[in-house]
Short mmCIF file of C-alpha atoms in Angstrom, two decimals:
data_model
loop_
_atom_site.label_atom_id
_atom_site.label_comp_id
_atom_site.label_asym_id
_atom_site.label_seq_id
_atom_site.Cartn_x
_atom_site.Cartn_y
_atom_site.Cartn_z
CA MET S 1 0.00 0.00 0.00
CA HIS S 2 1.26 3.46 -0.90
CA TYR S 3 0.17 6.16 1.55
CA GLU S 4 -0.25 9.86 1.02
CA LEU S 5 0.28 12.09 4.03
CA TYR S 6 -1.14 15.61 3.94
CA TYR S 7 0.30 18.10 6.40
CA TRP S 8 1.59 21.67 6.40
CA THR S 9 5.16 22.22 5.28
CA GLY S 10 7.69 23.99 7.47
CA ILE S 11 6.83 22.44 10.82
CA GLN S 12 6.77 19.01 12.44
CA GLY S 13 3.39 19.73 13.98
CA ARG S 14 0.80 17.04 14.53
CA GLY S 15 1.83 15.43 11.25
CA GLU S 16 5.03 14.25 12.93
CA PHE S 17 3.18 11.66 15.02
CA VAL S 18 2.02 10.04 11.78
CA ARG S 19 5.39 10.44 10.05
CA LEU S 20 7.16 8.63 12.88
CA ALA S 21 4.82 5.64 12.52
CA LEU S 22 5.32 5.50 8.76
CA GLU S 23 9.11 5.89 9.08
CA ASP S 24 9.46 3.36 11.89
CA ALA S 25 7.58 0.78 9.85
CA GLY S 26 9.43 1.62 6.64
CA ALA S 27 6.10 2.32 4.94
CA ASP S 28 5.93 3.62 1.39
CA TYR S 29 4.51 7.15 1.57
CA THR S 30 4.58 10.56 -0.04
CA ASP S 31 4.60 13.68 2.11
CA MET S 32 2.27 15.42 -0.33
CA ALA S 33 2.59 19.08 0.65
CA ARG S 34 6.39 18.85 0.80
CA VAL S 35 6.34 17.60 -2.79
CA HIS S 36 3.47 19.67 -4.21
CA GLY S 37 3.12 22.63 -1.83
CA ASP S 38 0.54 23.44 0.83
CA ALA S 39 -2.07 24.26 -1.86
CA ILE S 40 -2.46 20.51 -2.49
CA MET S 41 -4.53 20.43 0.71
CA THR S 42 -7.08 23.04 -0.35
CA PRO S 43 -9.52 20.72 -2.19
CA LEU S 44 -9.13 18.14 0.56
CA LEU S 45 -10.12 20.60 3.29
CA ALA S 46 -12.93 21.96 1.12
CA GLY S 47 -14.47 18.48 0.95
CA LYS S 48 -13.85 18.17 -2.79
CA THR S 49 -12.02 14.84 -2.49
CA ASP S 50 -13.77 11.49 -2.17
CA GLY S 51 -13.93 10.27 1.39
CA HIS S 52 -14.85 11.86 4.66
CA ARG S 53 -14.05 15.55 4.86
CA PRO S 54 -11.30 16.36 7.37
CA PHE S 55 -11.54 19.28 9.77
CA ALA S 56 -7.79 19.86 9.69
CA PRO S 57 -4.50 18.16 8.71
CA PRO S 58 -2.90 15.72 9.18
CA VAL S 59 -4.86 13.60 6.75
CA LEU S 60 -3.80 10.18 5.53
CA LYS S 61 -4.93 8.77 2.21
CA ALA S 62 -4.77 5.01 1.80
CA GLY S 63 -6.29 4.01 -1.51
CA ARG S 64 -9.80 5.48 -1.40
CA GLN S 65 -9.80 5.88 2.38
CA LEU S 66 -9.20 9.29 3.90
CA VAL S 67 -8.53 9.52 7.63
CA ALA S 68 -7.93 12.65 9.69
CA GLN S 69 -7.10 13.18 13.37
CA VAL S 70 -3.77 11.80 14.60
CA ALA S 71 -5.22 9.20 16.97
CA ALA S 72 -7.66 7.93 14.34
CA ILE S 73 -4.86 7.70 11.76
CA LEU S 74 -2.64 5.75 14.14
CA ASP S 75 -5.50 3.46 15.14
CA PHE S 76 -6.13 2.87 11.44
CA LEU S 77 -2.46 2.29 10.54
CA GLY S 78 -1.57 0.31 13.66
CA PRO S 79 -2.65 -3.19 12.59
CA THR S 80 -1.27 -2.90 9.03
CA LEU S 81 2.09 -1.48 10.12
CA ASP S 82 2.30 -3.89 13.06
CA LEU S 83 2.42 -0.96 15.45
CA VAL S 84 -0.32 -2.02 17.83
CA PRO S 85 -1.16 -5.25 19.68
CA HIS S 86 -3.55 -7.40 17.67
CA ALA S 87 -6.18 -8.10 20.33
CA ALA S 88 -9.05 -5.60 20.23
CA SER S 89 -8.86 -5.28 24.01
CA ARG S 90 -5.25 -4.06 23.73
CA ARG S 91 -5.79 -1.93 20.64
CA VAL S 92 -8.31 0.21 22.53
CA GLN S 93 -5.72 0.68 25.30
CA ALA S 94 -3.31 2.05 22.72
CA LEU S 95 -6.01 4.46 21.58
CA GLN S 96 -6.68 5.47 25.19
CA LEU S 97 -3.00 6.29 25.75
CA GLN S 98 -2.68 8.11 22.43
CA LEU S 99 -5.68 10.28 23.33
CA THR S 100 -4.06 11.21 26.62
CA ILE S 101 -0.91 12.20 24.71
CA ALA S 102 -3.15 14.24 22.37
CA ASP S 103 -4.70 16.00 25.36
CA LEU S 104 -1.28 17.10 26.56
CA VAL S 105 -0.26 18.17 23.04
CA ALA S 106 -3.37 20.37 22.84
CA GLU S 107 -2.48 21.91 26.22
CA VAL S 108 1.08 22.49 24.99
CA HIS S 109 -0.27 24.44 22.03
CA ASP S 110 -2.54 26.52 24.23
CA THR S 111 0.36 27.30 26.54
CA HIS S 112 1.73 29.74 23.96
CA HIS S 113 -1.74 30.56 22.61
CA PRO S 114 -4.03 30.71 25.67
CA ILE S 115 -6.41 33.33 24.22
CA ALA S 116 -6.73 32.71 20.48
CA ALA S 117 -5.00 30.49 17.93
CA SER S 118 -5.65 33.25 15.39
CA LYS S 119 -3.60 35.85 17.29
CA TYR S 120 0.18 36.11 17.43
CA TYR S 121 2.06 34.90 20.46
CA ASP S 122 3.19 38.47 21.12
CA GLU S 123 -0.43 39.50 21.53
CA GLN S 124 -0.98 37.00 24.36
CA LYS S 125 2.45 36.87 25.96
CA THR S 126 1.33 37.89 29.45
CA GLU S 127 -1.41 35.28 29.53
CA ALA S 128 1.01 32.71 28.09
CA ARG S 129 3.38 33.31 30.99
CA ALA S 130 0.63 32.59 33.49
CA ARG S 131 -0.50 29.50 31.63
CA ALA S 132 3.08 28.24 31.25
CA GLU S 133 3.52 28.43 35.02
CA ALA S 134 0.54 26.08 35.48
CA MET S 135 1.80 23.84 32.68
CA ARG S 136 5.26 23.51 34.22
CA GLY S 137 4.14 23.25 37.82
CA GLU S 138 1.00 21.13 37.55
CA ARG S 139 0.26 19.67 34.16
CA LEU S 140 3.69 18.34 33.11
CA PRO S 141 4.32 16.49 36.40
CA LYS S 142 0.78 15.09 36.32
CA PHE S 143 0.83 13.85 32.71
CA LEU S 144 4.45 12.66 32.65
CA GLY S 145 4.11 11.05 36.07
CA TYR S 146 1.10 9.19 34.71
CA PHE S 147 3.00 7.86 31.69
CA GLU S 148 5.93 6.85 33.93
CA GLU S 149 3.49 4.90 36.14
CA VAL S 150 1.91 3.21 33.12
CA LEU S 151 5.37 2.08 32.03
CA ARG S 152 6.20 0.84 35.52
CA ALA S 153 2.94 -1.13 35.75
CA ASN S 154 3.62 -2.81 32.42
CA GLY S 155 7.14 -4.14 32.77
CA GLY S 156 9.03 -0.86 32.32
CA ARG S 157 9.86 -0.93 28.62
CA HIS S 158 6.65 -0.36 26.67
CA PRO S 159 3.32 1.06 27.82
CA LEU S 160 1.61 -1.85 26.03
CA ARG S 161 4.31 -4.42 26.90
CA GLU S 162 5.39 -4.48 23.27
CA HIS S 163 6.49 -1.85 20.78
CA SER S 164 3.63 0.24 19.43
CA TYR S 165 2.81 3.62 17.97
CA VAL S 166 2.35 4.84 21.55
CA ASP S 167 6.11 4.45 22.13
CA LEU S 168 6.77 6.59 19.05
CA SER S 169 4.29 9.25 20.14
CA LEU S 170 5.80 9.38 23.62
CA PHE S 171 9.20 9.86 22.00
CA GLN S 172 7.85 12.78 19.97
CA LEU S 173 6.09 14.29 22.98
CA LEU S 174 9.21 14.09 25.13
CA SER S 175 11.45 15.44 22.37
CA GLY S 176 9.12 18.38 21.92
CA LEU S 177 9.02 19.09 25.64
CA ASP S 178 12.82 18.93 25.83
CA TYR S 179 12.95 21.60 23.13
CA MET S 180 10.17 23.77 24.58
CA PHE S 181 10.99 23.56 28.30
CA PRO S 182 14.71 22.60 28.59
CA ARG S 183 15.06 23.91 32.14
CA ARG S 184 11.83 22.40 33.41
CA MET S 185 12.53 19.05 31.77
CA GLN S 186 16.05 18.94 33.21
CA ALA S 187 14.43 19.17 36.63
CA LEU S 188 11.78 16.56 35.83
CA TRP S 189 13.90 13.89 34.11
CA PRO S 190 15.37 12.36 37.31
CA SER S 191 11.84 11.36 38.32
CA LEU S 192 11.11 9.82 34.91
CA PRO S 193 13.77 7.13 34.39
CA LEU S 194 11.54 4.76 32.42
CA LEU S 195 10.38 7.48 30.04
CA GLN S 196 13.99 8.57 29.58
CA ALA S 197 15.03 5.02 28.67
CA LEU S 198 12.07 4.65 26.32
CA LYS S 199 12.99 7.89 24.56
CA ASP S 200 16.58 6.71 24.14
CA ARG S 201 15.48 3.33 22.79
CA VAL S 202 13.05 4.79 20.26
CA GLU S 203 15.73 7.19 19.01
CA LYS S 204 17.95 4.21 18.18
CA ARG S 205 15.38 2.16 16.30
CA PRO S 206 16.69 1.70 12.73
CA GLY S 207 13.79 3.42 10.97
CA ILE S 208 13.68 6.27 13.44
CA ALA S 209 17.46 6.79 13.56
CA ALA S 210 17.59 6.94 9.75
CA TYR S 211 14.68 9.37 9.68
CA LEU S 212 16.13 11.66 12.35
CA ALA S 213 19.41 11.79 10.44
CA SER S 214 17.64 12.64 7.18
CA GLY S 215 16.58 16.00 5.81
CA ARG S 216 12.95 14.89 6.20
CA ARG S 217 13.13 15.52 9.94
CA LEU S 218 12.65 19.26 10.33
CA ALA S 219 14.05 20.98 13.40
CA PHE S 220 11.62 22.13 16.08
CA ASN S 221 10.88 25.83 15.61
CA THR S 222 8.65 28.61 16.93
CA ASN S 223 5.97 28.04 14.29
CA GLY S 224 5.12 24.54 15.46
CA ILE S 225 3.22 23.13 18.43
CA PHE S 226 6.25 22.85 20.69
CA ARG S 227 7.82 26.32 20.82
CA HIS S 228 10.84 27.40 22.77
CA TYR S 229 10.27 30.81 24.29
CA PRO S 230 12.78 31.20 27.17
CA GLU S 231 10.33 33.37 29.12
CA LEU S 232 7.87 30.44 29.29
CA ASP S 233 10.45 28.04 30.73
CA GLY S 234 11.70 27.73 34.29
CA ASP S 235 13.17 25.26 36.76
CA ARG S 236 9.79 24.83 38.43
CA MET X 1 -23.00 -7.50 29.38
CA HIS X 2 -23.34 -5.30 32.46
CA TYR X 3 -21.28 -2.09 32.26
CA GLU X 4 -19.90 0.05 35.03
CA LEU X 5 -19.47 3.74 34.28
CA TYR X 6 -17.15 5.76 36.50
CA TYR X 7 -17.56 9.51 36.43
CA TRP X 8 -17.80 12.40 38.89
CA THR X 9 -21.18 13.04 40.49
CA GLY X 10 -22.86 16.44 40.25
CA ILE X 11 -22.11 17.29 36.63
CA GLN X 12 -22.84 15.92 33.17
CA GLY X 13 -19.24 16.48 32.14
CA ARG X 14 -17.46 14.22 29.69
CA GLY X 15 -19.26 11.24 31.21
CA GLU X 16 -22.45 12.38 29.52
CA PHE X 17 -21.19 11.41 26.06
CA VAL X 18 -20.88 7.83 27.31
CA ARG X 19 -24.18 7.93 29.22
CA LEU X 20 -26.07 8.99 26.10
CA ALA X 21 -24.71 6.01 24.18
CA LEU X 22 -25.63 3.58 26.97
CA GLU X 23 -29.09 5.13 27.38
CA ASP X 24 -29.83 5.28 23.66
CA ALA X 25 -28.96 1.60 23.30
CA GLY X 26 -30.84 0.61 26.47
CA ALA X 27 -27.65 -0.95 27.84
CA ASP X 28 -27.50 -2.37 31.33
CA TYR X 29 -25.15 -0.17 33.35
CA THR X 30 -24.44 1.20 36.79
CA ASP X 31 -23.35 4.80 37.21
CA MET X 32 -20.90 3.79 39.92
CA ALA X 33 -20.10 7.11 41.63
CA ARG X 34 -23.76 8.10 41.77
CA VAL X 35 -24.45 4.87 43.65
CA HIS X 36 -21.29 4.59 45.75
CA GLY X 37 -19.88 8.14 45.84
CA ASP X 38 -16.89 9.72 44.11
CA ALA X 39 -14.46 7.82 46.37
CA ILE X 40 -15.20 4.66 44.36
CA MET X 41 -12.91 6.11 41.70
CA THR X 42 -9.85 6.55 43.91
CA PRO X 43 -8.37 3.05 43.53
CA LEU X 44 -9.15 3.12 39.82
CA LEU X 45 -7.24 6.36 39.27
CA ALA X 46 -4.41 5.12 41.49
CA GLY X 47 -3.94 2.13 39.19
CA LYS X 48 -5.01 -0.35 41.86
CA THR X 49 -7.65 -2.00 39.66
CA ASP X 50 -6.89 -4.65 37.07
CA GLY X 51 -6.67 -3.25 33.57
CA HIS X 52 -5.02 -0.23 32.05
CA ARG X 53 -4.74 2.70 34.40
CA PRO X 54 -6.85 5.69 33.33
CA PHE X 55 -5.56 9.25 33.41
CA ALA X 56 -9.00 10.64 34.24
CA PRO X 57 -12.71 9.73 34.21
CA PRO X 58 -14.87 8.78 32.44
CA VAL X 59 -13.85 5.14 32.67
CA LEU X 60 -15.94 2.23 31.47
CA LYS X 61 -15.61 -1.25 32.92
CA ALA X 62 -16.86 -4.11 30.79
CA GLY X 63 -16.04 -7.41 32.45
CA ARG X 64 -12.28 -7.26 32.96
CA GLN X 65 -11.76 -4.52 30.40
CA LEU X 66 -11.21 -0.96 31.55
CA VAL X 67 -11.40 1.83 28.97
CA ALA X 68 -10.87 5.54 29.53
CA GLN X 69 -11.12 8.55 27.20
CA VAL X 70 -14.56 9.29 25.73
CA ALA X 71 -13.64 8.62 22.10
CA ALA X 72 -11.95 5.32 22.98
CA ILE X 73 -14.96 4.25 25.08
CA LEU X 74 -17.38 5.05 22.24
CA ASP X 75 -15.17 3.29 19.70
CA PHE X 76 -15.13 0.29 22.03
CA LEU X 77 -18.89 0.31 22.71
CA GLY X 78 -19.95 1.20 19.17
CA PRO X 79 -20.03 -2.27 17.58
CA THR X 80 -21.63 -4.00 20.59
CA LEU X 81 -24.32 -1.34 21.06
CA ASP X 82 -24.86 -1.09 17.29
CA LEU X 83 -23.93 2.58 17.43
CA VAL X 84 -21.34 2.63 14.66
CA PRO X 85 -21.24 1.33 11.07
CA HIS X 86 -19.79 -2.17 10.94
CA ALA X 87 -17.19 -1.67 8.20
CA ALA X 88 -13.76 -0.78 9.61
CA SER X 89 -13.45 1.98 7.00
CA ARG X 90 -16.59 3.66 8.39
CA ARG X 91 -15.80 3.00 12.03
CA VAL X 92 -12.61 5.03 11.73
CA GLN X 93 -14.64 7.90 10.24
CA ALA X 94 -16.85 7.86 13.33
CA LEU X 95 -13.73 8.06 15.47
CA GLN X 96 -12.40 10.94 13.36
CA LEU X 97 -15.64 12.91 13.85
CA GLN X 98 -15.79 12.11 17.55
CA LEU X 99 -12.23 13.39 17.98
CA THR X 100 -13.16 16.65 16.29
CA ILE X 101 -16.09 16.97 18.71
CA ALA X 102 -13.64 16.25 21.55
CA ASP X 103 -11.34 19.02 20.30
CA LEU X 104 -14.17 21.53 20.48
CA VAL X 105 -15.22 20.27 23.93
CA ALA X 106 -11.66 20.83 25.19
CA GLU X 107 -11.72 24.35 23.75
CA VAL X 108 -15.08 24.96 25.43
CA HIS X 109 -13.56 24.03 28.78
CA ASP X 110 -10.58 26.29 28.25
CA THR X 111 -12.89 29.17 27.34
CA HIS X 112 -13.78 29.57 31.01
CA HIS X 113 -10.39 28.30 32.19
CA PRO X 114 -7.83 29.77 29.76
CA ILE X 115 -4.98 30.01 32.28
CA ALA X 116 -5.25 27.02 34.65
CA ALA X 117 -7.80 24.28 35.31
CA SER X 118 -6.67 24.39 38.94
CA LYS X 119 -7.71 28.03 39.43
CA TYR X 120 -11.22 29.37 39.91
CA TYR X 121 -13.05 31.01 37.05
CA ASP X 122 -13.05 34.28 39.01
CA GLU X 123 -9.25 34.26 38.98
CA GLN X 124 -9.11 34.19 35.16
CA LYS X 125 -12.25 36.09 34.24
CA THR X 126 -10.54 38.79 32.18
CA GLU X 127 -8.64 36.23 30.12
CA ALA X 128 -11.82 34.16 29.78
CA ARG X 129 -13.61 37.14 28.23
CA ALA X 130 -10.91 37.49 25.60
CA ARG X 131 -10.90 33.78 24.85
CA ALA X 132 -14.71 33.66 24.71
CA GLU X 133 -14.66 36.35 22.05
CA ALA X 134 -12.42 34.18 19.86
CA MET X 135 -14.57 31.13 20.63
CA ARG X 136 -17.80 32.89 19.62
CA GLY X 137 -16.40 34.72 16.63
CA GLU X 138 -14.02 32.17 15.12
CA ARG X 139 -14.11 28.72 16.63
CA LEU X 140 -17.86 28.06 16.91
CA PRO X 141 -18.62 29.08 13.30
CA LYS X 142 -15.64 27.05 12.07
CA PHE X 143 -16.43 23.84 13.98
CA LEU X 144 -20.22 23.97 13.62
CA GLY X 145 -19.97 24.98 9.97
CA TYR X 146 -17.77 21.93 9.47
CA PHE X 147 -20.28 19.56 11.06
CA GLU X 148 -23.11 21.13 9.03
CA GLU X 149 -21.09 20.52 5.84
CA VAL X 150 -20.38 16.91 6.84
CA LEU X 151 -24.12 16.38 7.28
CA ARG X 152 -24.87 18.01 3.92
CA ALA X 153 -22.29 15.87 2.13
CA ASN X 154 -23.77 12.69 3.61
CA GLY X 155 -27.45 12.98 2.85
CA GLY X 156 -28.39 15.51 5.53
CA ARG X 157 -29.60 13.28 8.36
CA HIS X 158 -26.61 11.51 9.85
CA PRO X 159 -22.90 12.33 9.55
CA LEU X 160 -22.27 8.65 8.82
CA ARG X 161 -25.48 8.16 6.76
CA GLU X 162 -26.91 6.04 9.58
CA HIS X 163 -27.51 6.57 13.28
CA SER X 164 -24.32 6.36 15.35
CA TYR X 165 -22.75 7.57 18.57
CA VAL X 166 -21.61 10.64 16.62
CA ASP X 167 -25.24 11.80 16.33
CA LEU X 168 -25.59 11.46 20.10
CA SER X 169 -22.37 13.35 20.77
CA LEU X 170 -23.39 16.15 18.40
CA PHE X 171 -26.69 16.39 20.30
CA GLN X 172 -24.79 16.75 23.57
CA LEU X 173 -22.37 19.28 22.12
CA LEU X 174 -25.17 21.42 20.70
CA SER X 175 -27.23 21.18 23.90
CA GLY X 176 -24.22 22.30 25.90
CA LEU X 177 -23.52 25.20 23.56
CA ASP X 178 -27.19 26.29 23.71
CA TYR X 179 -26.85 26.43 27.50
CA MET X 180 -23.44 28.13 27.53
CA PHE X 181 -23.89 30.63 24.71
CA PRO X 182 -27.67 31.18 24.27
CA ARG X 183 -27.26 34.53 22.50
CA ARG X 184 -24.47 33.39 20.21
CA MET X 185 -26.24 30.15 19.32
CA GLN X 186 -29.47 32.01 18.54
CA ALA X 187 -27.49 33.96 15.95
CA LEU X 188 -25.79 30.84 14.56
CA TRP X 189 -28.74 28.45 14.36
CA PRO X 190 -30.22 29.86 11.10
CA SER X 191 -27.01 28.84 9.31
CA LEU X 192 -27.12 25.32 10.79
CA PRO X 193 -30.47 23.82 9.69
CA LEU X 194 -29.20 20.24 9.39
CA LEU X 195 -27.60 20.28 12.84
CA GLN X 196 -30.79 21.77 14.27
CA ALA X 197 -32.86 18.96 12.74
CA LEU X 198 -30.40 16.33 13.96
CA LYS X 199 -30.56 17.73 17.48
CA ASP X 200 -34.39 17.64 17.41
CA ARG X 201 -34.41 14.06 16.11
CA VAL X 202 -31.95 12.75 18.69
CA GLU X 203 -33.97 14.37 21.48
CA LYS X 204 -37.02 12.36 20.41
CA ARG X 205 -35.34 8.95 20.20
CA PRO X 206 -37.10 6.67 22.71
CA GLY X 207 -34.04 5.93 24.85
CA ILE X 208 -32.87 9.52 24.84
CA ALA X 209 -36.33 11.02 25.49
CA ALA X 210 -36.82 8.67 28.46
CA TYR X 211 -33.36 9.52 29.79
CA LEU X 212 -33.82 13.28 29.43
CA ALA X 213 -37.12 13.05 31.30
CA SER X 214 -35.55 11.02 34.12
CA GLY X 215 -33.74 12.21 37.23
CA ARG X 216 -30.56 10.67 35.83
CA ARG X 217 -30.15 13.60 33.43
CA LEU X 218 -28.61 16.35 35.54
CA ALA X 219 -29.12 19.95 34.51
CA PHE X 220 -26.20 21.83 33.00
CA ASN X 221 -24.52 23.93 35.68
CA THR X 222 -21.46 26.12 36.27
CA ASN X 223 -19.36 23.24 37.60
CA GLY X 224 -19.37 21.32 34.33
CA ILE X 225 -17.65 21.73 30.99
CA PHE X 226 -20.37 23.86 29.43
CA ARG X 227 -20.89 26.82 31.79
CA HIS X 228 -23.25 29.70 31.33
CA TYR X 229 -21.60 32.94 32.37
CA PRO X 230 -23.58 35.79 30.74
CA GLU X 231 -20.43 37.89 30.42
CA LEU X 232 -18.88 35.27 28.12
CA ASP X 233 -21.86 35.23 25.76
CA GLY X 234 -22.75 37.70 23.01
CA ASP X 235 -24.57 37.98 19.69
CA ARG X 236 -21.30 37.83 17.80
#
């Protein structure tokens, strides 16, 4: 199967969670907007393509099937790419974990855009500082502590006791947080040894290592979801 | 199958999306915290129950299976309760739509809590006013216009061309928005005739009508996700 991935150029963004799955599995795919430009997504988002209209990228096209929403795409790809346990009872647990990652990712975005996604960061900088304080002090320890506990309860290596797309998404989440909140993460890492080891292991997987070394992996930047603004970071 | 639903007492909250599915299907379930008190959830959230530890309620227990996250619970229940199309290609579309509903629900929460979930509304009232303006002016028309278009593209009655949990979740979303933003919704409704008709139809379904008339349906209130604060509402 040849896949088409539709996502904005210039940032990793939410598309990166899908890219990591495709790259880890060595799937055959075209990153459509990087080849054809962002305009390739216009008819898709206007509902002019066969299949269910997406609200926003990323969108995956697999033959005639269109799927949007990161967690739905990963749930869809998981069985085919062998990135999720086969039993239905375990597959729904992967989805549950992915949705909790998605919740944190949405909160990360709103940390630098607490008032309106349509306004510039500079227009909501004061509010962003206040929200970042709550993110660093309350939300990060709560979410990351949860994922650490899930790892501990499941043998320490994989949240689902075997490699899955959830491992890849945790890697992406942790990499993004390291970029966005270097000081805060330096303080948190000692309490997250299993997540640290998982991140290191994922980074060394053949497909992921090759991808990270390639030009396809864009650097984090202040247009994406994870944005490093020093004034939003802190030891606590 | 007897289900156990775990969710906070006193509010509809995110649990209501699961309740509506169970009630519509006439499923046999116990609303555990309403029977035993909120403390029944403590061991569950501490990971002391068999099954995958949840990050937060709602949690559904079905035999030995625990599932958390609304969209994962509905994806899990859908086939058994006959609330989702059977084909895998359609089931993932239901998930995609549900996740877009979930995105809007998260934004609705952050409208009255733009800085920190842990702080009172009164402590972030000024920021909430600014965020509510963006919600009313940009986000509501964008999301609701999207769902209206999905209905139009699929025959007008059901987003998936047949009754599904997505219809029920849209009903809940629209009911919550009517409560939270009565003035804004009054202005938007004329542009959303298909959503209006869907909402009216869902309300009259036997299981839903019986549930809404029962004491089990709590009223919306200012402790839940959808909160009516007149100062956050407006015609535009």
